[in-house]
Amino acid sequence: MSGFVHLHVHTTWSLRDGAIPAETLGPLAAALGYDAVAMTDHDSLTGAVRFARGCEAAGVKAIYGAELTLTNGDHVTAIARNARGYGNLCRLISAAHLTNERGEPGTTLEAIAERAEGLFVLSGCERGPIARLAAAGHLPHAVAAAKKWRAAIGDGFRIEVFDHRTYGSHMLRDRLLAIAADTGIRAVATNDVHYATPKDAGAHELLNAIREIVPLSTTRSQRSNSEYYFKPPTEMHALFDDRKEALAESVRIAEACEYELDLTTYHFPEVPIPAGETPTGYLARRCFQGAERRYAKITKEVDDRLQHELKLIFKLGFASFFLLVSDIVDHTRHVLGVRASCRGSAAGSLVCYVLGISDVDPVRYDLLFERFMNERREEIPDIDVDVESHRREDVLHYILDTYGAEQTAICCMVDTFRARMAIREVGKALGLPPDEVDTVAKAFPRVRAKDIPQAIERLPELAGTNLRGGQLEQLFELCLQIDGFPRHLALHPSGVILSSPDLADRVPMQESFQGFNMLQADKDDVEELGLAKLDVLGVRMFSSITHANSEIERTVGRPVDIDDLPHDDLPTYRLIRSSRTLGCFQIESPGQRELLARFQPHRFLDLIVDISLFRPGPVKSDMVSPFLERRHGFEDTTYAHESLKKILQETNGVVVYHEQVIRVIAAITGCSLADADYVRR
């Protein structure tokens, strides 16, 4: 190694404080000659997956830690040396968030001591309990505090020493080194890194001003230099040239850390199954029982397809996942009495159909299983379940209560600094008039902050404005510095995470505004971590249907069986063709009503084509016009090749469905449907 390793580094996941994106930390370390680097964000491991991938790509050893906030406001640095330590760190972070006011995490020496196994605990930065006493000149108290921490934590405790070249910092460094010598506790050098280079200090101070809601000038006066950057080894050696043992200790700690984030294993929850059954055998039995209910006769086509799907599900190890989703959907419908349906590519699965997860028959509608699952995509299947919007929380509570906090939670959603938000927040920090800043922010579309210059030049709605004048230049320049930085975490609107019972050992949790346990991992992270995600989406139209049906029952005396309504009701199609469809789910927008008037659908399959055509891809590529021209006989239906006729005949030779794209690729290249789906993606 380089004779030193940075063990105290904040990324942008130290929200509105750190200014180094987690994914760039590994490459940054490699560029400066480091073989290892630690990530230690404030009470958070949210950036763990991005940090791991960045370090892996750069060939740098990733070390996982966090700066823990004590209930009195002091900070200590905790670093995981092994899997046990990582699990303890996750649980410490979770407890700090969940046992205190939301947004004010805090822990104690006693709590850390209980979970000290597998951890290195460093005494912290200037806000550490020992450094704070030493800086105030209370050396006997500082020594006593160091001994107390050492007695509670054990051999994993270290005195953290640093020199940021501020007034009195060298004296504090020497006092901390003296405390380490007096108590026999090893000292380790750090630099409390918050940004990559000295020129990035401004972005860090800007973030602090935004966090504290104070003028930028006030924040800048709190720190007199820009020394909190990711210093190269030569500069760290210069700072501790007389105390090389503190540098060497950082290397010893790094070498002792052996934990690697597991991004290769799936972690499914424990699903109750009958005694003597296996998940695979029980799933197969449930599927064939379901097929007998769904079909009057199980044909060879149905049997072959069911065998094919089950074979792949078993091979990829997803049997428990399908049993779990089936249980949730079944309970939602028949116990909670909540309307539910499956959307998306899962409707192409016969297993989902016979289990009751989906009500769409993929055999009847010739839907491809390969679009949902295939061997080229070794990833957890994505199943979206729509439920009544006003009953969604009932469904969430059932899932979380039934499977427990140890293996279920909801993933987070990251709110980042985009153009509008960045302009408003930076404007406050600069002390600009709020009304004027709001006017400027509203002038921009929903684009990234980095696209502000291009937006000013290219967008018609901004043409002729004087957005380059005066203080706006400085405003926009500062916005670019924080482009894409995470601002805060919010509850994902639908992503329920289902895991094995050791979830709390692998991902920290915190409380959302709605009171749900929220993972410090977004939808992309949970996929990398091998966690199953079930999207439970609230649909207002379902609630409207339920309300309307209850009103029918109240006034007529009996409800309508919504699921038994015919698909060929002529008055319904006359209404749809009139385009008076306000209030009709998916066909009520102005654009859809215009398309309905041109399309003139008269059967259920027409509605499927209509909804599929009205998507960004077909609309932007002008697939609508040739389809309608051919449908109404104004243009002959042609095919690029005779082999495509069977695939595209239903849609007049125009590609409308994803299944058609897959089949066309397979027909042209001669590859399998799984390979064709891989090419499509």
XYZ file of C-alpha atoms in Angstrom:
681
model
C 0.000 0.000 0.000
C 0.977 3.690 -0.128
C 1.981 3.909 3.518
C -1.349 5.521 4.340
C -5.061 4.854 3.729
C -7.903 7.353 4.025
C -10.261 5.909 6.661
C -12.535 8.917 7.174
C -14.176 10.014 3.916
C -17.581 11.572 3.296
C -19.330 11.132 -0.045
C -22.435 12.885 -1.318
C -24.435 10.408 0.793
C -23.443 12.527 3.777
C -26.402 14.508 2.560
C -25.720 18.195 1.836
C -22.234 17.870 3.325
C -19.998 15.514 1.350
C -19.116 16.499 -2.220
C -17.559 13.287 -3.618
C -19.944 10.948 -5.494
C -19.576 7.470 -3.976
C -18.999 5.829 -7.346
C -16.015 8.106 -8.017
C -14.266 7.526 -4.703
C -12.543 4.309 -5.815
C -11.239 5.800 -9.087
C -10.105 8.910 -7.180
C -8.127 6.773 -4.746
C -6.595 4.722 -7.565
C -5.542 7.845 -9.446
C -3.590 9.014 -6.387
C -1.902 5.662 -5.867
C -4.006 4.259 -3.034
C -4.769 0.544 -2.855
C -7.697 0.934 -0.456
C -10.133 3.584 0.739
C -12.960 3.819 3.278
C -16.382 5.400 2.913
C -17.699 6.811 6.214
C -20.865 8.838 5.682
C -23.020 10.375 8.398
C -25.162 7.591 9.927
C -25.531 6.037 6.497
C -24.483 3.246 4.161
C -26.758 4.430 1.343
C -23.834 4.728 -1.065
C -22.465 1.238 -0.367
C -23.430 -0.371 -3.686
C -22.158 2.520 -5.801
C -18.975 2.659 -3.723
C -18.441 -1.097 -4.135
C -18.899 -0.974 -7.911
C -16.616 2.036 -8.257
C -13.856 0.416 -6.211
C -14.232 -2.859 -8.090
C -13.815 -1.099 -11.428
C -10.773 0.825 -10.156
C -9.096 -2.182 -8.532
C -9.210 -0.563 -5.097
C -10.122 -2.303 -1.852
C -13.433 -0.975 -0.506
C -13.682 -0.429 3.254
C -17.130 0.230 4.703
C -17.797 2.499 7.629
C -19.902 5.353 8.943
C -19.522 8.424 11.085
C -21.967 7.774 13.915
C -23.674 10.652 15.674
C -23.970 10.354 19.449
C -27.090 11.614 21.194
C -25.113 14.576 22.587
C -23.999 15.605 19.076
C -20.494 14.125 19.210
C -19.184 11.991 16.327
C -17.187 8.753 16.226
C -16.046 6.768 13.196
C -16.948 3.079 12.924
C -15.341 0.765 10.356
C -16.399 -2.808 9.551
C -13.536 -5.280 9.598
C -15.657 -8.345 8.665
C -19.206 -9.531 7.942
C -20.084 -9.518 11.625
C -18.894 -5.940 11.915
C -20.838 -4.861 8.833
C -23.998 -6.375 10.269
C -23.407 -4.636 13.585
C -22.766 -1.341 11.789
C -26.035 -1.701 9.842
C -27.960 -2.359 13.042
C -26.296 0.538 14.862
C -27.277 2.898 12.051
C -30.833 1.535 11.978
C -31.244 1.887 15.742
C -29.830 5.422 15.624
C -32.525 6.414 13.136
C -35.481 4.364 14.352
C -35.186 5.122 18.083
C -34.929 8.890 17.691
C -36.852 11.694 16.041
C -36.955 11.290 12.271
C -33.970 13.070 10.758
C -32.097 13.242 14.069
C -30.246 9.921 14.429
C -28.280 9.305 17.595
C -26.515 6.467 19.369
C -24.584 5.984 22.612
C -21.320 4.529 23.829
C -23.284 1.708 25.430
C -25.079 0.850 22.180
C -21.831 0.852 20.221
C -20.142 -1.296 22.883
C -22.919 -3.893 22.582
C -22.215 -4.203 18.858
C -18.466 -3.587 18.851
C -17.635 -7.087 17.601
C -16.087 -6.889 14.156
C -15.690 -3.109 14.291
C -12.886 -0.626 14.529
C -14.094 2.458 16.377
C -12.125 5.676 15.880
C -12.515 8.540 18.342
C -13.802 10.918 15.668
C -13.035 14.267 14.077
C -13.035 17.691 15.768
C -16.543 16.854 16.950
C -15.396 13.606 18.548
C -15.868 13.198 22.315
C -12.123 13.091 22.991
C -11.031 15.739 20.461
C -13.662 18.141 21.780
C -12.316 17.867 25.339
C -8.705 18.076 24.158
C -9.402 21.186 22.069
C -10.941 22.865 25.124
C -7.806 22.097 27.146
C -9.518 19.583 29.443
C -6.758 17.000 29.048
C -7.467 14.950 32.202
C -11.091 14.625 31.127
C -10.005 13.708 27.611
C -7.709 10.984 28.960
C -10.515 9.661 31.157
C -12.879 9.637 28.187
C -10.350 7.753 26.073
C -9.934 5.114 28.784
C -13.710 4.806 29.122
C -14.142 4.235 25.390
C -11.249 1.766 25.302
C -12.728 -0.201 28.211
C -16.130 -0.343 26.529
C -15.035 -1.048 22.936
C -11.929 -3.151 23.518
C -8.897 -3.572 21.269
C -10.735 -2.150 18.261
C -10.706 1.396 19.653
C -8.273 3.960 18.192
C -7.486 7.632 18.789
C -8.150 9.525 15.566
C -5.593 12.273 14.870
C -5.631 14.943 12.147
C -4.163 18.286 11.188
C -6.277 20.537 8.983
C -3.858 23.456 9.277
C -6.391 25.696 10.944
C -5.580 27.827 13.984
C -4.743 25.449 16.819
C -5.095 22.289 14.744
C -1.438 21.266 15.077
C -1.664 21.715 18.833
C -4.814 19.547 18.886
C -2.991 16.919 16.859
C -0.188 16.819 19.403
C -2.617 16.664 22.314
C -4.421 13.714 20.754
C -1.112 11.951 20.123
C -0.155 12.583 23.763
C -3.473 11.119 24.945
C -2.825 8.034 22.812
C 0.653 7.625 24.314
C -0.607 8.199 27.863
C -3.410 5.618 27.574
C -1.603 3.068 25.405
C -4.263 3.375 22.712
C -3.007 3.344 19.146
C -3.347 6.561 17.161
C -4.453 6.586 13.521
C -4.113 9.488 11.097
C -7.129 10.696 9.094
C -8.155 13.830 7.223
C -11.979 13.978 7.601
C -12.333 14.190 3.810
C -15.388 16.000 2.398
C -14.318 16.828 -1.159
C -11.840 15.675 -3.789
C -9.556 18.690 -4.304
C -9.090 22.136 -2.729
C -11.064 23.763 -5.544
C -14.097 21.664 -4.521
C -14.224 23.286 -1.081
C -16.751 25.797 -2.422
C -19.231 23.045 -3.309
C -18.880 21.642 0.206
C -19.531 25.028 1.801
C -22.479 25.575 -0.518
C -23.996 22.264 0.575
C -23.542 23.242 4.212
C -25.260 26.573 3.610
C -28.178 24.759 1.965
C -28.395 22.261 4.838
C -28.255 24.899 7.541
C -30.459 27.380 5.585
C -27.971 30.201 6.156
C -26.170 32.586 3.776
C -23.123 31.138 2.086
C -20.967 33.934 3.521
C -21.821 32.793 7.065
C -20.927 29.181 6.330
C -17.609 30.115 4.740
C -16.583 31.999 7.860
C -16.897 28.781 9.876
C -13.934 27.123 8.117
C -10.917 29.188 7.255
C -9.284 26.877 4.703
C -9.834 24.129 2.150
C -7.787 21.349 3.741
C -10.589 18.779 4.088
C -9.843 17.224 0.733
C -8.680 13.813 -0.469
C -4.978 14.405 -0.015
C -2.415 12.316 -1.870
C -0.027 10.141 0.167
C 2.836 12.646 -0.068
C 0.793 15.374 1.614
C -0.416 13.075 4.387
C 3.175 11.968 5.005
C 4.224 15.609 5.200
C 1.583 16.261 7.860
C 2.691 13.297 9.990
C 6.356 13.097 9.108
C 7.230 13.073 12.815
C 4.576 10.488 13.716
C 4.754 7.860 11.003
C 3.247 5.232 13.302
C -0.134 7.017 12.978
C 0.093 6.659 9.201
C 1.152 3.017 9.457
C -1.829 2.302 11.715
C -4.209 3.333 8.937
C -2.591 0.691 6.720
C -2.854 -1.972 9.445
C -6.554 -1.246 9.872
C -7.129 -1.369 6.114
C -5.330 -4.693 5.849
C -7.401 -6.109 8.699
C -10.674 -5.204 6.981
C -11.796 -8.187 4.945
C -15.469 -7.565 4.244
C -16.751 -7.477 0.670
C -20.297 -6.403 -0.118
C -22.236 -9.395 -1.453
C -23.598 -8.479 -4.885
C -23.961 -12.025 -6.232
C -26.403 -13.825 -3.900
C -30.201 -13.682 -3.854
C -31.828 -13.355 -0.435
C -35.424 -14.591 -0.431
C -37.745 -14.506 2.579
C -38.806 -17.633 4.400
C -42.145 -18.740 2.980
C -44.364 -21.047 5.067
C -44.981 -24.290 3.201
C -46.608 -27.560 4.323
C -44.447 -29.993 6.285
C -42.507 -32.356 4.076
C -42.751 -30.082 1.037
C -39.964 -28.244 -0.766
C -40.490 -24.821 -2.372
C -40.021 -26.300 -5.847
C -42.361 -29.232 -5.284
C -44.995 -27.088 -3.596
C -44.873 -24.484 -6.364
C -45.244 -27.158 -9.055
C -48.241 -28.673 -7.266
C -49.882 -25.277 -6.797
C -49.334 -24.443 -10.471
C -50.966 -27.603 -11.822
C -53.858 -27.235 -9.395
C -54.268 -23.666 -10.633
C -54.132 -24.791 -14.261
C -57.019 -27.193 -13.600
C -59.062 -24.265 -12.258
C -58.153 -21.897 -15.095
C -58.630 -24.301 -18.030
C -61.438 -26.690 -18.849
C -58.761 -29.018 -20.198
C -54.987 -28.839 -19.806
C -53.786 -29.112 -23.394
C -50.314 -30.170 -24.457
C -49.559 -26.518 -25.243
C -50.451 -25.459 -21.707
C -48.600 -28.387 -20.128
C -45.440 -27.844 -22.182
C -45.377 -24.136 -21.436
C -45.955 -24.661 -17.715
C -43.123 -27.209 -17.600
C -40.853 -24.809 -19.500
C -41.524 -21.904 -17.148
C -41.175 -24.001 -13.980
C -37.896 -25.468 -15.224
C -36.380 -21.991 -15.571
C -37.825 -20.767 -12.259
C -36.311 -23.760 -10.471
C -32.980 -23.347 -12.252
C -32.698 -19.712 -11.195
C -33.873 -20.454 -7.643
C -37.003 -18.278 -7.677
C -39.606 -20.787 -6.453
C -39.976 -19.146 -3.028
C -40.428 -15.726 -4.628
C -43.405 -16.857 -6.719
C -44.998 -18.575 -3.721
C -44.586 -15.398 -1.699
C -46.118 -13.088 -4.328
C -48.969 -15.550 -4.812
C -49.701 -15.496 -1.072
C -49.680 -11.672 -0.976
C -51.983 -11.260 -3.994
C -54.341 -14.001 -2.769
C -54.599 -12.432 0.707
C -55.059 -8.970 -0.790
C -58.002 -10.092 -2.885
C -59.766 -12.657 -0.741
C -58.995 -11.639 2.850
C -58.549 -7.878 2.652
C -61.148 -7.610 -0.106
C -58.965 -5.229 -2.139
C -59.080 -5.244 -5.922
C -55.699 -6.185 -7.368
C -54.225 -6.915 -10.759
C -50.818 -7.634 -12.244
C -49.311 -5.305 -14.830
C -46.279 -5.389 -17.085
C -44.257 -8.277 -18.467
C -45.341 -10.620 -15.644
C -48.631 -10.989 -17.542
C -46.632 -13.074 -20.029
C -46.076 -15.798 -17.433
C -48.367 -18.820 -17.305
C -47.127 -19.519 -13.774
C -48.382 -16.079 -12.703
C -51.722 -16.793 -14.391
C -52.376 -20.186 -12.813
C -51.228 -18.957 -9.379
C -53.733 -16.104 -9.562
C -51.101 -13.374 -9.578
C -52.223 -12.302 -13.061
C -55.637 -12.615 -14.716
C -54.285 -12.433 -18.276
C -54.070 -15.756 -20.116
C -50.676 -15.663 -21.884
C -51.544 -18.708 -23.990
C -54.724 -17.143 -25.374
C -53.028 -13.832 -26.142
C -49.739 -15.378 -27.322
C -47.578 -13.512 -24.791
C -43.899 -14.347 -24.408
C -42.501 -15.672 -21.146
C -39.026 -14.642 -22.351
C -39.949 -10.984 -22.027
C -40.566 -11.622 -18.315
C -37.832 -14.165 -17.548
C -35.093 -15.908 -19.480
C -31.652 -17.393 -18.945
C -29.882 -14.353 -20.383
C -31.265 -12.226 -17.538
C -30.239 -13.752 -14.242
C -32.139 -11.221 -12.183
C -35.100 -11.346 -9.859
C -38.349 -11.152 -11.871
C -40.093 -7.786 -11.768
C -43.741 -8.143 -10.725
C -45.963 -5.070 -10.392
C -49.270 -5.395 -8.544
C -51.919 -2.672 -8.798
C -54.284 -2.241 -5.840
C -56.966 0.236 -4.824
C -55.177 3.471 -3.973
C -57.129 4.116 -0.765
C -56.370 0.583 0.486
C -52.699 0.465 -0.485
C -51.490 1.075 3.053
C -53.642 -1.850 4.255
C -51.786 -4.089 1.805
C -48.399 -2.710 2.882
C -49.204 -3.226 6.564
C -50.262 -6.816 5.836
C -46.966 -7.570 4.091
C -44.810 -5.868 6.715
C -46.728 -7.323 9.666
C -46.924 -10.850 8.237
C -43.313 -11.254 7.188
C -41.831 -9.020 9.881
C -39.402 -6.133 10.115
C -36.478 -8.559 9.990
C -37.126 -9.426 6.349
C -39.366 -6.739 4.872
C -39.140 -2.986 4.361
C -39.715 -0.416 1.608
C -36.872 0.855 -0.529
C -36.035 4.526 -0.667
C -36.261 6.999 -3.505
C -33.483 9.568 -3.896
C -34.360 13.197 -4.487
C -31.422 14.845 -6.287
C -30.458 18.400 -7.144
C -31.939 19.056 -10.584
C -32.175 22.433 -12.289
C -35.232 23.871 -10.543
C -34.377 22.644 -7.057
C -30.730 23.607 -7.403
C -31.651 27.137 -8.515
C -33.998 27.612 -5.566
C -31.576 26.252 -2.968
C -28.504 28.041 -4.312
C -30.524 31.236 -4.616
C -31.321 31.056 -0.896
C -27.660 30.471 -0.068
C -26.689 33.529 -2.103
C -29.335 35.620 -0.383
C -31.150 36.461 -3.609
C -34.794 37.642 -3.430
C -37.009 34.501 -3.162
C -39.626 35.768 -5.645
C -37.008 36.460 -8.296
C -35.317 33.086 -7.734
C -38.664 31.312 -8.013
C -39.357 33.077 -11.313
C -35.991 31.956 -12.683
C -36.514 28.362 -11.478
C -39.949 28.123 -13.110
C -38.446 29.251 -16.413
C -36.616 25.914 -16.681
C -38.117 22.582 -17.689
C -37.437 19.494 -15.596
C -33.818 18.995 -16.637
C -30.610 18.237 -14.772
C -28.646 21.106 -13.295
C -25.750 20.364 -15.634
C -28.075 21.051 -18.577
C -28.847 24.631 -17.488
C -26.456 26.259 -20.037
C -27.836 24.189 -22.924
C -31.413 24.873 -21.810
C -30.811 28.622 -21.897
C -29.430 28.377 -25.422
C -31.795 25.825 -26.949
C -35.218 25.854 -25.342
C -37.801 28.113 -27.010
C -39.451 28.992 -23.695
C -36.166 30.518 -22.516
C -35.387 32.381 -25.726
C -35.030 36.119 -25.281
C -34.693 35.976 -21.504
C -31.866 37.703 -19.706
C -30.872 34.654 -17.667
C -27.173 35.231 -18.254
C -27.198 38.653 -16.655
C -25.831 39.843 -13.327
C -25.823 37.475 -10.381
C -27.476 34.709 -12.394
C -24.098 33.706 -13.854
C -22.824 32.943 -10.358
C -26.102 31.216 -9.460
C -25.920 28.885 -12.451
C -22.210 28.189 -11.943
C -22.871 27.041 -8.380
C -25.822 24.926 -9.525
C -23.514 23.003 -11.853
C -21.256 22.090 -8.926
C -24.000 20.147 -7.128
C -25.691 18.619 -10.181
C -27.147 15.221 -9.368
C -26.074 15.238 -5.725
C -28.621 13.504 -3.474
C -30.685 15.962 -1.447
C -32.771 13.676 0.735
C -34.307 10.213 0.874
C -38.023 9.607 0.467
C -40.193 6.507 0.583
C -40.450 4.745 -2.776
C -44.064 4.907 -3.960
C -44.357 1.168 -4.524
C -41.176 -0.847 -3.884
C -41.738 -3.410 -1.113
C -38.558 -5.352 -0.344
C -38.810 -9.030 0.565
C -35.672 -10.624 1.976
C -34.260 -13.380 4.123
C -34.487 -12.747 7.891
C -31.013 -11.174 8.027
C -32.080 -8.047 6.110
C -31.145 -5.753 9.019
C -27.581 -7.139 8.915
C -27.142 -6.149 5.281
C -28.955 -2.829 4.815
C -29.606 -0.077 7.404
C -33.128 1.289 7.793
C -34.647 4.577 8.793
C -38.173 5.870 9.279
C -40.032 7.488 6.409
C -42.370 10.435 6.727
C -45.316 7.990 6.560
C -43.880 5.923 9.428
C -42.735 2.910 7.375
C -39.292 1.345 7.721
C -37.317 2.549 4.711
C -34.113 0.925 3.489
C -31.009 2.988 2.824
C -31.074 1.542 -0.694
C -33.007 2.578 -3.788
C -34.612 0.324 -6.396
C -31.342 -0.141 -8.303
C -29.376 -0.893 -5.138
C -31.799 -3.568 -3.909
C -31.526 -5.343 -7.239
C -27.716 -5.354 -6.936
C -28.013 -6.589 -3.345
C -30.102 -9.583 -4.443
C -33.289 -8.453 -2.708
C -36.690 -9.272 -4.159
C -38.845 -6.224 -4.881
C -42.594 -6.327 -5.291
C -44.068 -3.101 -6.648
C -47.428 -2.452 -4.967
C -48.952 0.494 -6.815
C -52.078 2.367 -5.807
C -54.533 2.926 -8.676
C -57.295 5.473 -8.115
C -59.491 3.926 -10.803
C -59.688 0.719 -8.761
C -60.909 2.766 -5.823
C -63.449 4.456 -8.080
C -64.707 1.087 -9.328
C -65.070 -0.205 -5.785
C -66.900 2.937 -4.711
C -69.220 2.815 -7.734
C -69.987 -0.839 -7.092
C -70.828 -0.166 -3.453
C -73.189 2.613 -4.595
C -74.832 0.206 -7.048
C -75.296 -2.308 -4.259
C -76.719 0.395 -1.974
C -79.247 1.619 -4.534
C -80.071 -1.566 -6.471
C -79.598 -4.132 -3.739
C -76.823 -6.191 -5.303
C -73.310 -5.455 -6.591
C -72.050 -6.000 -10.103
C -69.534 -8.788 -10.744
C -66.903 -6.588 -12.398
C -64.757 -9.544 -13.449
C -67.695 -11.188 -15.251
C -68.603 -8.222 -17.460
C -68.563 -9.095 -21.193
C -65.777 -7.821 -23.428
C -68.046 -7.402 -26.447
C -70.705 -4.969 -25.220
C -71.673 -2.906 -28.292
C -72.953 0.223 -26.449
C -69.614 0.378 -24.622
C -67.688 0.428 -27.893
C -70.021 3.068 -29.344
C -69.204 5.267 -26.342
C -65.466 4.641 -26.748
C -65.577 5.425 -30.479
C -67.281 8.732 -29.676
C -64.122 9.574 -27.681
C -66.233 10.755 -24.717
C -63.978 8.793 -22.377
C -63.100 11.230 -19.609
C -62.789 9.192 -16.431
C -61.970 5.967 -18.301
C -58.630 4.558 -17.176
C -55.826 4.869 -19.756
C -58.051 6.260 -22.533
C -59.019 9.640 -21.075
C -56.131 11.945 -22.010
C -56.627 14.421 -24.881
C -54.140 12.522 -27.034
C -55.822 9.195 -26.342
C -59.277 10.563 -27.109
C -58.002 11.898 -30.422
C -56.510 8.479 -31.227
C -59.777 6.719 -30.318
C -61.691 8.931 -32.716
C -59.254 8.053 -35.515
C -58.915 4.378 -34.561
C -62.643 3.537 -34.066
C -62.101 0.370 -31.974
C -64.905 -2.189 -31.973
C -63.419 -5.131 -30.048
C -61.310 -5.810 -26.975
C -58.116 -6.511 -28.939
C -58.461 -3.100 -30.575
C -58.221 -1.467 -27.157
C -55.025 -3.397 -26.454
C -53.512 -2.117 -29.709
C -54.746 1.422 -29.010
C -53.131 1.595 -25.569
C -49.911 0.022 -26.883
C -49.698 2.515 -29.737
C -50.081 5.474 -27.401
C -46.611 5.139 -25.871
C -43.555 7.370 -26.361
C -41.781 4.933 -28.705
C -44.588 4.351 -31.232
C -45.708 7.997 -31.095
C -42.223 9.483 -31.615
C -41.385 7.065 -34.429
C -44.762 7.780 -36.112
C -45.991 4.189 -36.099
C -49.553 5.423 -35.472
C -50.145 6.882 -38.930
C -49.184 3.801 -41.027
C -51.163 1.557 -38.683
C -54.346 3.640 -39.064
C -53.848 4.059 -42.816
C -53.640 0.298 -43.223
C -56.436 -0.439 -40.772
C -58.891 1.744 -42.662
C -57.793 0.489 -46.093
C -56.106 3.663 -47.300
C -52.751 1.867 -47.627
C -51.824 -1.721 -48.464
C -50.372 -3.873 -45.703
C -46.810 -4.859 -46.571
C -44.049 -6.754 -44.799
C -40.291 -6.244 -45.013
C -39.979 -10.025 -45.369
C -42.461 -12.856 -45.767
C -41.178 -14.448 -42.535
C -42.517 -11.454 -40.610
C -46.101 -11.809 -41.849
C -47.223 -14.172 -39.099
C -45.607 -11.963 -36.448
C -47.062 -8.639 -37.645
C -50.329 -9.670 -39.298
C -52.421 -8.786 -36.227
C -51.161 -5.184 -36.313
C -51.256 -4.606 -40.084
C -47.512 -5.068 -40.560
C -46.593 -2.413 -37.972
C -44.510 -3.324 -34.907
C -46.584 -2.411 -31.845
C -45.707 -4.846 -29.047
C -42.445 -5.746 -27.313
C -43.249 -9.384 -28.076
C -43.226 -8.528 -31.767
C -39.826 -6.866 -31.466
C -38.427 -10.006 -29.828
C -39.950 -12.293 -32.446
C -38.739 -10.109 -35.326
C -35.170 -10.160 -33.979
C -35.348 -13.935 -33.565
C -36.738 -14.373 -37.096
C -34.084 -12.161 -38.685
C -31.077 -13.505 -36.784
C -32.175 -17.070 -36.147
C -31.366 -16.737 -32.453
C -33.465 -17.933 -29.522
C -36.205 -15.805 -28.009
C -34.065 -15.357 -24.888
C -31.167 -14.054 -26.970
C -33.556 -11.843 -28.943
C -34.838 -10.288 -25.714
C -31.226 -9.676 -24.657
C -30.583 -7.869 -27.954
C -33.793 -5.830 -27.530
C -32.685 -4.658 -24.118
